[in-house]
XYZ file of C-alpha atoms in Angstrom:
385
model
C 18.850 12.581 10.571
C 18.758 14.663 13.712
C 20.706 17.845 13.415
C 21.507 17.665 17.275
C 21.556 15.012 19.226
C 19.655 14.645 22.772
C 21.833 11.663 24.296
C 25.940 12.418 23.660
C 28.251 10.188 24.942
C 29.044 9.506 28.512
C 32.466 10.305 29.227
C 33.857 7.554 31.206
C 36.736 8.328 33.859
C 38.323 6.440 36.108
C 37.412 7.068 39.709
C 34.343 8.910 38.983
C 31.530 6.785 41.217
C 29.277 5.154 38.942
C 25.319 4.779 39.065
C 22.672 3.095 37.279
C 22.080 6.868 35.308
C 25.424 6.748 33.794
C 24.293 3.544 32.512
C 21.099 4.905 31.035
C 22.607 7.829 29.495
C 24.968 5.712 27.328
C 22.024 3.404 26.464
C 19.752 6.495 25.612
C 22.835 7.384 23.413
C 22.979 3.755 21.694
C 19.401 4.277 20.717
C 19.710 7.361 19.272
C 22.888 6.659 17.246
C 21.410 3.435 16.019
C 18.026 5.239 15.130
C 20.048 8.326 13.751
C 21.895 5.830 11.391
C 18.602 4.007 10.421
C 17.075 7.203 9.297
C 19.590 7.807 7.217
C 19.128 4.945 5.223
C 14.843 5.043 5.533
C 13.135 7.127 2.518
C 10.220 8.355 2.866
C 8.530 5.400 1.134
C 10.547 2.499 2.917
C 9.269 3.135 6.540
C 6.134 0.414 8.346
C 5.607 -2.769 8.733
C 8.634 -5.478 8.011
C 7.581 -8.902 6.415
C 5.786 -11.191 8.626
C 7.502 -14.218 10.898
C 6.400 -17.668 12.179
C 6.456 -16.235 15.228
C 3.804 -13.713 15.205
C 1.656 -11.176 12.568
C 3.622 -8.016 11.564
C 0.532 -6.657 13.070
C -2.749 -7.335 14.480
C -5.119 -4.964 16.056
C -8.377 -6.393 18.162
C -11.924 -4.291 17.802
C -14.060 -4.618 20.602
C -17.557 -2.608 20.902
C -19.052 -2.471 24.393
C -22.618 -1.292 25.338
C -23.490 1.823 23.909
C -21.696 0.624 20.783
C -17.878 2.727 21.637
C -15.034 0.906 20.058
C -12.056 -0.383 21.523
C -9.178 -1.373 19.648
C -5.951 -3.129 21.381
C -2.750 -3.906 20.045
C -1.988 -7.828 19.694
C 1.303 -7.622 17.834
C 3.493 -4.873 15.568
C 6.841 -5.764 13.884
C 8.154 -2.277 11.985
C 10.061 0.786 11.606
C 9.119 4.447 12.039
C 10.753 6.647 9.409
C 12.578 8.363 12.039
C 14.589 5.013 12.698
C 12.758 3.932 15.407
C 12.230 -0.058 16.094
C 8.700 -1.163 16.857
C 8.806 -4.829 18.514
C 5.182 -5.673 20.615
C 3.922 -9.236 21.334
C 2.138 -10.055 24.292
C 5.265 -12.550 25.253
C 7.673 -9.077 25.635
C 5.038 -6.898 27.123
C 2.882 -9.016 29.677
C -0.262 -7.651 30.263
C 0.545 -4.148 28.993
C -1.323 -3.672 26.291
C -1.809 -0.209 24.140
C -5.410 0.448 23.500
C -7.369 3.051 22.709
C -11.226 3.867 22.936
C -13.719 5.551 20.499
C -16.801 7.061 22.413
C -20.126 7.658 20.449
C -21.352 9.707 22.946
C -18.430 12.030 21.832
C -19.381 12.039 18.198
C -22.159 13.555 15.984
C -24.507 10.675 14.342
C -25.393 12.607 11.234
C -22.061 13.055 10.258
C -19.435 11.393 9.107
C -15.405 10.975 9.535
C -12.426 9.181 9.086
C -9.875 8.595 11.971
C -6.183 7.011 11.900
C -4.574 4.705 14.597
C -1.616 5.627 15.453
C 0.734 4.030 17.209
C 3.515 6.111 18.925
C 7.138 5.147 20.907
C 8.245 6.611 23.834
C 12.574 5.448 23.118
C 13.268 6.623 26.262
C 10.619 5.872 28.558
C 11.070 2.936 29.764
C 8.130 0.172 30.917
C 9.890 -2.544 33.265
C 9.147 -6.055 31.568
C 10.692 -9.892 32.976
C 10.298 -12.211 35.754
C 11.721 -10.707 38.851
C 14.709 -12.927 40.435
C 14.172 -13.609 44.413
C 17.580 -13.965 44.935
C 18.493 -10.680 43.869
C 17.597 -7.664 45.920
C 16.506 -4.713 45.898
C 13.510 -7.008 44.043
C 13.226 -5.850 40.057
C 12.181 -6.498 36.948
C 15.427 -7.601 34.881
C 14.553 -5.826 31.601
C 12.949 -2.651 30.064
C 11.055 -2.150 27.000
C 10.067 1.646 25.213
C 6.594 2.486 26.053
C 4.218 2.151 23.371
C 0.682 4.184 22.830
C -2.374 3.879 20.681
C -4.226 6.710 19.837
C -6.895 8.310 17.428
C -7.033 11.790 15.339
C -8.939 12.529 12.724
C -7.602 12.264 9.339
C -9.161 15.925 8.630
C -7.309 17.333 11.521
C -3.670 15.807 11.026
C -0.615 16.931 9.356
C 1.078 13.459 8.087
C 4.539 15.276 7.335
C 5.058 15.929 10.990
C 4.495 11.821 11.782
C 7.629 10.601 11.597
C 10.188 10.162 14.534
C 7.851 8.090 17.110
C 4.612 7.423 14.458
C 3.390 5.045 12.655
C -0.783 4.980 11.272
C -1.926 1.647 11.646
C -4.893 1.275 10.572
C -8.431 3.557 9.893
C -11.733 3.751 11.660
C -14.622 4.959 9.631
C -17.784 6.942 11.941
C -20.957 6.536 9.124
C -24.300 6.900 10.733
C -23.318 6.354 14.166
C -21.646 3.384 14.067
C -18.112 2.898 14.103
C -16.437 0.325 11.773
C -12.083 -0.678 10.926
C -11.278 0.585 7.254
C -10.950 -2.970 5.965
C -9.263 -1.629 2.426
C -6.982 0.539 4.319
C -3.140 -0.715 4.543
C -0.916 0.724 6.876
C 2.793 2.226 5.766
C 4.820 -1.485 4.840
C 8.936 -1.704 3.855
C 7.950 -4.015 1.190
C 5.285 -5.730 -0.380
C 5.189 -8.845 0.942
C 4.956 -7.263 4.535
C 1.088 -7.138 3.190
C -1.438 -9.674 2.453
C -3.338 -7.351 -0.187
C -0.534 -6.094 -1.508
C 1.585 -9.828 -1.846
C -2.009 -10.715 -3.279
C -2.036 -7.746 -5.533
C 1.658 -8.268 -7.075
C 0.983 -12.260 -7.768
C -2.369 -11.499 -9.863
C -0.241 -8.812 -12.138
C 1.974 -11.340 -12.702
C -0.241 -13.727 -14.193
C -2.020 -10.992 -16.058
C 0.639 -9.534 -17.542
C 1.918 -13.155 -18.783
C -1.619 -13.539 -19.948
C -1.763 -10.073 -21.771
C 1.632 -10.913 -23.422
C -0.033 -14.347 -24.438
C -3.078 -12.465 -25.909
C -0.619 -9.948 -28.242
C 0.804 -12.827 -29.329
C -2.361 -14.621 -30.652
C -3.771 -11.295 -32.000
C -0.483 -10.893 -34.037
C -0.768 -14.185 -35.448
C -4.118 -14.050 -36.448
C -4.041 -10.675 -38.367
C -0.466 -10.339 -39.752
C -2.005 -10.519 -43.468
C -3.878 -8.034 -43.401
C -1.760 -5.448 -41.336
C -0.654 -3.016 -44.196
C -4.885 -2.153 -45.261
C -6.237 -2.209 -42.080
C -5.883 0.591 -39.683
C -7.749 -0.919 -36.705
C -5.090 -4.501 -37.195
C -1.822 -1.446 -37.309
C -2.927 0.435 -34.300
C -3.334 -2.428 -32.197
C -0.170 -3.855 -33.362
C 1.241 -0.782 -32.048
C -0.615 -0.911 -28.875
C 0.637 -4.874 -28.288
C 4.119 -4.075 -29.283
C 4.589 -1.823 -26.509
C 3.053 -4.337 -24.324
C 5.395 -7.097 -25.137
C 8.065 -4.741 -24.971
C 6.856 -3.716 -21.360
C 7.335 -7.185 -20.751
C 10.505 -7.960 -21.950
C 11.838 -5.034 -19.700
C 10.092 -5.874 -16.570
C 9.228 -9.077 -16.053
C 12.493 -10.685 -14.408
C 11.674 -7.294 -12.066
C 8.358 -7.985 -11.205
C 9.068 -11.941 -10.343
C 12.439 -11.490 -8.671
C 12.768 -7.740 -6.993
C 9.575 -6.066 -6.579
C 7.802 -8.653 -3.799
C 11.502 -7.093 -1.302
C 10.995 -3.486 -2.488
C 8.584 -0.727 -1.435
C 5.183 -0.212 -3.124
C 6.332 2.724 -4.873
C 8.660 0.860 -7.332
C 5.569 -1.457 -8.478
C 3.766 1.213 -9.174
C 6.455 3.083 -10.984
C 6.466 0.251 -13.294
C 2.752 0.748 -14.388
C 2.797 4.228 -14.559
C 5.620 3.707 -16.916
C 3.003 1.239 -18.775
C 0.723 4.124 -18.436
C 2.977 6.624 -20.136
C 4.266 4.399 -23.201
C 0.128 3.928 -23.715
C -0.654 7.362 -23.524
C 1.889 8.661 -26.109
C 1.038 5.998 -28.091
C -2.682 6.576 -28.411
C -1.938 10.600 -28.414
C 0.546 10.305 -31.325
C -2.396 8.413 -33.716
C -4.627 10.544 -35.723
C -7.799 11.492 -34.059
C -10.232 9.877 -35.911
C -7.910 6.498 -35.901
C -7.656 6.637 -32.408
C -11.720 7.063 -31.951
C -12.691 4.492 -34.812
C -10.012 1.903 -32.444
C -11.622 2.962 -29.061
C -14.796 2.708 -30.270
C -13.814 -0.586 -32.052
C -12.973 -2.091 -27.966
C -16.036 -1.039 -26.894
C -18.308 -2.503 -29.365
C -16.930 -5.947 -28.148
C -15.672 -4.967 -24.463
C -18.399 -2.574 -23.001
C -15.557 -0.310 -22.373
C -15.862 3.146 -23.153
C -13.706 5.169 -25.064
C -13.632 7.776 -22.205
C -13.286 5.454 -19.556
C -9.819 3.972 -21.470
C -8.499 7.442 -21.497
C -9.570 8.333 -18.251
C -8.080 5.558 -16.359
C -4.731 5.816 -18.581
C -4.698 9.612 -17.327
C -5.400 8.608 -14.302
C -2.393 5.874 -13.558
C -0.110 8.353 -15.462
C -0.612 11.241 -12.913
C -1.270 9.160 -9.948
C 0.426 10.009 -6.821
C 1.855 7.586 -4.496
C 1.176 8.054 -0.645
C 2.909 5.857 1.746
C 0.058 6.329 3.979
C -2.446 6.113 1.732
C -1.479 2.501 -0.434
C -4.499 1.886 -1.046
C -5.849 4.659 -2.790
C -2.915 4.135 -5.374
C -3.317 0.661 -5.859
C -7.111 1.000 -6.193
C -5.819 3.009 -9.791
C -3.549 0.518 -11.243
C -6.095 -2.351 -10.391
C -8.558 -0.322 -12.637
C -6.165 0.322 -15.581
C -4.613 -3.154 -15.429
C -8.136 -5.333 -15.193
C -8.840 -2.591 -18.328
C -6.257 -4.083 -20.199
C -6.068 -7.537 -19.331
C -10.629 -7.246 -20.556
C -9.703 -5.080 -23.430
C -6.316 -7.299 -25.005
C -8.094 -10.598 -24.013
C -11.242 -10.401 -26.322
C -9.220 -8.964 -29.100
C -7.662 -11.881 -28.808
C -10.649 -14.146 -29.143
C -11.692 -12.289 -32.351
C -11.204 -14.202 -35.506
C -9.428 -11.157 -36.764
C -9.602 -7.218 -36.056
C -12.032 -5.526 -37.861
C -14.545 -7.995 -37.361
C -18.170 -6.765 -36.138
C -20.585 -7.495 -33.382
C -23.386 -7.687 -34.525
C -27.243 -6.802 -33.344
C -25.382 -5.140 -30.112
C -27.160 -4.621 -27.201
C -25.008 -2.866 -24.173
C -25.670 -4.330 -20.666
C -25.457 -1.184 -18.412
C -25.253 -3.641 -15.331
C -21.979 -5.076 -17.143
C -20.073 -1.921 -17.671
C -21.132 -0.621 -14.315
C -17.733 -1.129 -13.190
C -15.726 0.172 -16.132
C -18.179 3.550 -16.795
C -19.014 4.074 -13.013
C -18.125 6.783 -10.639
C -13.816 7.373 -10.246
C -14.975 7.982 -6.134
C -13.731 5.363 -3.496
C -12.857 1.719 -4.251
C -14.636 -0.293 -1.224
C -11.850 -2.939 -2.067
C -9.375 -4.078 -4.998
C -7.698 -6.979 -6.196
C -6.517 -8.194 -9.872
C -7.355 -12.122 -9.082
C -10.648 -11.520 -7.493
């Protein structure tokens, strides 16, 4: 909330000649007590795009190239809120012809380097672009309606300061410059009030679901299939005690997860699994060390998994940090830690029973490639895929 506020009250008074600025000053002051209130209500993590309509995308950018291979990107439609309170509303029906674009020269670039750049698309509240179909019959001749004036622009991410984007901002997208071409960030999701205001994300939420039924599923089998001999074997009691806190996570959370979490910001899914994350990690640390390597080792003779890829990506969900305008990076985590588990739980429970050996073992290093490779960018992510 603004500590002072630009546009007070008019104070109306009778015989005082009125004129069409009297009218915009209490207007400019209905915006900014609306948008004041809204930003009282907005976290940090609540702000972006709102859920899609029948009527048009939540938002939808257009890349054009032209000759020398510049990019051009226009706005087609945008339905969100700033985190300062602000309204973004722009279809092609409200605005006419005015369309925000922006353009990316190569000419102004350096081809042996490389950079990222955000769109960002900024709101003038109080400067106004006139927008309707003009009546004849009134004069002086006018458009009947205003709309705020909207802008697209470009800054690289290198040279930005995302704590100061908040009153008229919103990043909509990234452009990537690699070896002088330009290209749109296709795993790159702009700031979203929930997660169905997202494709990926919706996507994302539905394939947990149906993995974390599944995993519960698999605990269930491997329990049945080794309760006789859980008191001798330490390999059968330490993944008991893994699965019990997975079908304990599940009790907790799933109602959550299939009711709440699809109208709720990002950040509360992925509270969830770093809560996952944690209950794993103390589990695993609280075993004795050469139980907890015989098991690890035991998941990777049949998974291709390796013992310091398990911890890693458990570390790495439990001290991940969420970014509201960088989703993607977080979710690219917890897709890593829960495809782990869903592999991992899901041949245990094929196993005739735990303790049971592979034998004449040969690793696949093209198989594992993705569970022992490089922790460096995700080039995309998804659970169902």
């Amino acid at each position: 909330m603004n500590k002072k506020m630009n546009h007070l009250p008019v104070n109306w008074t009778d015989g005082v000649k009125i004129s069409a600025e009297h009218f915009f000053k209490s207007y400019n002051n209905v915006i900014e007590t609306i948008k004041d209130y809204s930003s009282v209500c907005l976290k940090s993590y609540e702000y972006g795009l709102t859920e899609k309509t029948s009527n048009f995308e939540n938002l939808q950018l257009e890349a054009l190239t032209d000759g020398d291979n510049s990019l051009i990107i226009k706005l087609k439609s945008c339905n969100a809120i700033t985190q300062g309170g602000y309204r973004i509303i722009y279809h092609p029906n409200l605005y006419g012809e005015d369309s925000p674009s922006v353009t990316l020269k190569t000419s102004d670039f350096d081809k042996t380097e490389s950079e990222e750049f955000y769109v960002i698309l900024t709101l003038s509240p109080f400067e106004y672009l006139p927008v309707g179909m003009p009546d004849p019959e009134v004069l002086p001749l006018h458009h009947p309606h205003v709309l705020p004036k909207l802008k697209l622009h470009t800054v690289p991410v290198s040279k930005i300061n995302t704590s100061f984007l908040k009153e008229h901002f919103l990043v909509v997208s990234k452009i990537l410059w690699v070896n002088g071409l330009f290209s749109i960030d296709q795993d790159y999701i702009p700031p979203v009030v929930n997660l169905s205001a997202n494709e990926q994300l919706e996507d994302f939420s539905k394939g947990l679901l149906q993995v974390l039924i599944s995993v519960k599923n698999y605990t269930v089998k491997v329990f049945k299939k080794n309760n006789e001999q859980k008191n001798n074997n330490k390999l059968v009691i330490n993944t008991f005690s893994i699965c019990e806190i997975l079908q304990e996570y599940y009790s907790d959370n799933i109602f959550n997860l299939e009711n709440l979490s699809f109208k709720r910001s990002p950040i509360y899914l992925v509270d969830r699994l770093v809560v996952l994350a944690n209950k794993l990690s103390i589990c695993l640390s609280i075993m004795n060390d050469k139980e907890k390597e015989e098991l690890l080792q035991y998941y990777y003779q049949w998974t291709d998994i390796k013992p310091s890829y398990i911890l890693d990506i458990i570390a790495d969900t439990v001290n991940v940090k969420y970014n509201h305008i960088e989703i993607s990076e977080t979710f690219g985590v917890l897709n890593k830690f829960v495809t782990m588990l869903e592999r991992i739980f899901k041949k245990m429970s094929e196993l005739e029973y735990i303790g049971q050996r592979k034998d004449n073992i040969v690793i696949n290093e093209e198989s594992i490639s993705q569970f022992s490779g490089s922790k460096g960018r995700n080039t995309t992510w998804s659970i169902i895929d």
